[in-house]
Short mmCIF file of N, CA and C in Angstrom, two decimals:
data_model
loop_
_atom_site.label_atom_id
_atom_site.label_comp_id
_atom_site.label_asym_id
_atom_site.label_seq_id
_atom_site.Cartn_x
_atom_site.Cartn_y
_atom_site.Cartn_z
N MET A 1031 0.85 -1.17 0.00
CA MET A 1031 0.00 0.00 0.00
C MET A 1031 0.89 1.23 0.00
N GLN A 1032 0.50 2.24 -0.73
CA GLN A 1032 1.21 3.51 -0.77
C GLN A 1032 0.33 4.60 -0.20
N THR A 1033 0.94 5.55 0.47
CA THR A 1033 0.22 6.68 1.05
C THR A 1033 0.79 7.96 0.47
N PHE A 1034 -0.09 8.84 0.06
CA PHE A 1034 0.31 10.14 -0.46
C PHE A 1034 -0.33 11.22 0.39
N THR A 1035 0.39 12.29 0.62
CA THR A 1035 -0.16 13.46 1.30
C THR A 1035 -0.09 14.62 0.32
N ILE A 1036 -1.22 15.28 0.13
CA ILE A 1036 -1.29 16.41 -0.80
C ILE A 1036 -1.79 17.61 0.00
N ASN A 1037 -1.03 18.68 0.00
CA ASN A 1037 -1.44 19.91 0.66
C ASN A 1037 -1.92 20.89 -0.39
N ILE A 1038 -3.15 21.37 -0.23
CA ILE A 1038 -3.75 22.29 -1.21
C ILE A 1038 -4.28 23.50 -0.45
N ASN A 1039 -3.81 24.67 -0.81
CA ASN A 1039 -4.22 25.90 -0.13
C ASN A 1039 -5.44 26.56 -0.75
N ASN A 1040 -5.87 26.08 -1.89
CA ASN A 1040 -6.99 26.67 -2.61
C ASN A 1040 -8.20 25.74 -2.47
N ASP A 1041 -9.26 26.22 -1.82
CA ASP A 1041 -10.44 25.38 -1.58
C ASP A 1041 -11.09 24.91 -2.87
N ASN A 1042 -11.14 25.76 -3.88
CA ASN A 1042 -11.74 25.39 -5.16
C ASN A 1042 -10.95 24.26 -5.82
N LEU A 1043 -9.64 24.38 -5.80
CA LEU A 1043 -8.79 23.32 -6.37
C LEU A 1043 -8.91 22.04 -5.55
N ALA A 1044 -8.99 22.15 -4.24
CA ALA A 1044 -9.14 20.98 -3.38
C ALA A 1044 -10.41 20.20 -3.72
N GLN A 1045 -11.50 20.91 -3.95
CA GLN A 1045 -12.76 20.25 -4.32
C GLN A 1045 -12.64 19.55 -5.66
N LYS A 1046 -11.95 20.15 -6.61
CA LYS A 1046 -11.77 19.53 -7.93
C LYS A 1046 -10.94 18.26 -7.82
N ILE A 1047 -9.87 18.31 -7.05
CA ILE A 1047 -9.01 17.14 -6.89
C ILE A 1047 -9.75 16.02 -6.16
N LYS A 1048 -10.51 16.39 -5.14
CA LYS A 1048 -11.29 15.38 -4.41
C LYS A 1048 -12.31 14.73 -5.35
N TRP A 1049 -12.96 15.53 -6.19
CA TRP A 1049 -13.92 15.00 -7.16
C TRP A 1049 -13.23 13.99 -8.08
N LEU A 1050 -12.03 14.35 -8.55
CA LEU A 1050 -11.28 13.46 -9.44
C LEU A 1050 -10.91 12.16 -8.72
N LEU A 1051 -10.41 12.27 -7.50
CA LEU A 1051 -10.01 11.08 -6.75
C LEU A 1051 -11.19 10.17 -6.43
N GLU A 1052 -12.36 10.74 -6.21
CA GLU A 1052 -13.56 9.95 -5.94
C GLU A 1052 -13.83 8.94 -7.06
N LYS A 1053 -13.43 9.26 -8.27
CA LYS A 1053 -13.65 8.38 -9.43
C LYS A 1053 -12.87 7.06 -9.29
N PHE A 1054 -11.84 7.03 -8.46
CA PHE A 1054 -11.01 5.84 -8.31
C PHE A 1054 -11.37 4.99 -7.09
N LYS A 1055 -12.41 5.37 -6.36
CA LYS A 1055 -12.80 4.62 -5.16
C LYS A 1055 -13.18 3.17 -5.49
N ASP A 1056 -13.82 2.96 -6.63
CA ASP A 1056 -14.21 1.60 -7.03
C ASP A 1056 -13.01 0.70 -7.29
N GLU A 1057 -11.85 1.31 -7.52
CA GLU A 1057 -10.64 0.55 -7.78
C GLU A 1057 -9.81 0.35 -6.51
N GLY A 1058 -10.35 0.78 -5.37
CA GLY A 1058 -9.68 0.54 -4.10
C GLY A 1058 -9.03 1.76 -3.47
N LEU A 1059 -9.19 2.94 -4.07
CA LEU A 1059 -8.63 4.14 -3.49
C LEU A 1059 -9.40 4.52 -2.23
N GLU A 1060 -8.66 4.82 -1.20
CA GLU A 1060 -9.27 5.26 0.06
C GLU A 1060 -8.84 6.70 0.29
N ILE A 1061 -9.81 7.57 0.50
CA ILE A 1061 -9.54 8.99 0.73
C ILE A 1061 -9.84 9.30 2.19
N ILE A 1062 -8.83 9.79 2.89
CA ILE A 1062 -9.00 10.17 4.29
C ILE A 1062 -8.47 11.58 4.46
N GLU A 1063 -9.33 12.48 4.88
CA GLU A 1063 -8.88 13.85 5.11
C GLU A 1063 -8.09 13.91 6.41
N LYS A 1064 -7.16 14.82 6.48
CA LYS A 1064 -6.24 14.89 7.62
C LYS A 1064 -6.98 15.00 8.94
N GLU A 1065 -8.04 15.81 8.97
CA GLU A 1065 -8.82 15.96 10.19
C GLU A 1065 -9.42 14.63 10.63
N ASP A 1066 -9.92 13.86 9.67
CA ASP A 1066 -10.48 12.55 9.97
C ASP A 1066 -9.40 11.59 10.43
N LEU A 1067 -8.22 11.68 9.85
CA LEU A 1067 -7.12 10.80 10.22
C LEU A 1067 -6.72 11.04 11.67
N GLU A 1068 -6.66 12.29 12.08
CA GLU A 1068 -6.31 12.61 13.47
C GLU A 1068 -7.36 12.03 14.42
N ASP A 1069 -8.65 12.15 14.05
CA ASP A 1069 -9.72 11.58 14.87
C ASP A 1069 -9.59 10.06 14.96
N LEU A 1070 -9.28 9.41 13.84
CA LEU A 1070 -9.13 7.96 13.84
C LEU A 1070 -7.96 7.52 14.72
N LYS A 1071 -6.87 8.28 14.69
CA LYS A 1071 -5.73 7.96 15.54
C LYS A 1071 -6.09 8.07 17.02
N LEU A 1072 -6.83 9.11 17.37
CA LEU A 1072 -7.25 9.28 18.77
C LEU A 1072 -8.20 8.16 19.19
N LEU A 1073 -9.11 7.81 18.31
CA LEU A 1073 -10.05 6.73 18.60
C LEU A 1073 -9.32 5.40 18.78
N LYS A 1074 -8.39 5.12 17.90
CA LYS A 1074 -7.62 3.88 18.00
C LYS A 1074 -6.85 3.81 19.31
N ALA A 1075 -6.32 4.94 19.76
CA ALA A 1075 -5.54 4.99 20.99
C ALA A 1075 -6.39 4.64 22.21
N THR A 1076 -7.70 4.87 22.12
CA THR A 1076 -8.58 4.60 23.27
C THR A 1076 -9.17 3.19 23.24
N ARG A 1077 -8.98 2.45 22.20
CA ARG A 1077 -9.60 1.13 22.07
C ARG A 1077 -9.21 0.17 23.19
N GLU A 1078 -8.00 0.28 23.67
CA GLU A 1078 -7.55 -0.65 24.69
C GLU A 1078 -7.74 -0.10 26.10
N ASP A 1079 -8.28 1.10 26.21
CA ASP A 1079 -8.55 1.68 27.52
C ASP A 1079 -9.65 0.89 28.22
N GLU A 1080 -9.53 0.81 29.52
CA GLU A 1080 -10.56 0.15 30.31
C GLU A 1080 -11.80 1.04 30.30
N THR A 1081 -12.96 0.44 30.16
CA THR A 1081 -14.19 1.22 30.12
C THR A 1081 -15.03 0.93 31.36
N ILE A 1082 -15.90 1.87 31.67
CA ILE A 1082 -16.85 1.67 32.78
C ILE A 1082 -18.24 1.91 32.22
N SER A 1083 -19.24 1.40 32.91
CA SER A 1083 -20.61 1.59 32.45
C SER A 1083 -21.02 3.05 32.64
N PHE A 1084 -22.02 3.46 31.90
CA PHE A 1084 -22.51 4.83 32.00
C PHE A 1084 -23.06 5.10 33.39
N ASP A 1085 -23.75 4.13 33.98
CA ASP A 1085 -24.28 4.28 35.34
C ASP A 1085 -23.15 4.51 36.34
N GLU A 1086 -22.07 3.78 36.19
CA GLU A 1086 -20.91 3.94 37.08
C GLU A 1086 -20.30 5.33 36.90
N TYR A 1087 -20.25 5.79 35.67
CA TYR A 1087 -19.74 7.13 35.39
C TYR A 1087 -20.60 8.19 36.08
N LEU A 1088 -21.92 8.05 35.97
CA LEU A 1088 -22.82 9.03 36.59
C LEU A 1088 -22.69 9.00 38.11
N LYS A 1089 -22.51 7.82 38.68
CA LYS A 1089 -22.36 7.72 40.12
C LYS A 1089 -21.14 8.51 40.58
N ASP A 1090 -20.05 8.39 39.88
CA ASP A 1090 -18.84 9.13 40.23
C ASP A 1090 -18.99 10.62 39.93
N GLU A 1091 -19.74 10.97 38.92
CA GLU A 1091 -19.91 12.35 38.50
C GLU A 1091 -20.70 13.14 39.56
N ASN A 1092 -21.63 12.47 40.23
CA ASN A 1092 -22.51 13.17 41.16
C ASN A 1092 -21.98 13.20 42.59
N ARG A 1093 -20.78 12.77 42.80
CA ARG A 1093 -20.17 12.82 44.14
C ARG A 1093 -19.64 14.21 44.41
N ASP A 1094 -20.21 14.92 45.31
CA ASP A 1094 -19.68 16.24 45.73
C ASP A 1094 -20.09 16.56 47.12
#
């Protein structure tokens, strides 16, 4: 797999390039915007975190 990063300062040009790249999705191209990539990295980092139930969270939240 190859990864490319393209920085575009012109919103109009960015939309045109995204439109063009969308044409290759059926061939396996995956388009991930940088903002989405950062969110995915943060989400992945929390996958192994221990979780608690919502009720347990509320119980701790209301302690004062």
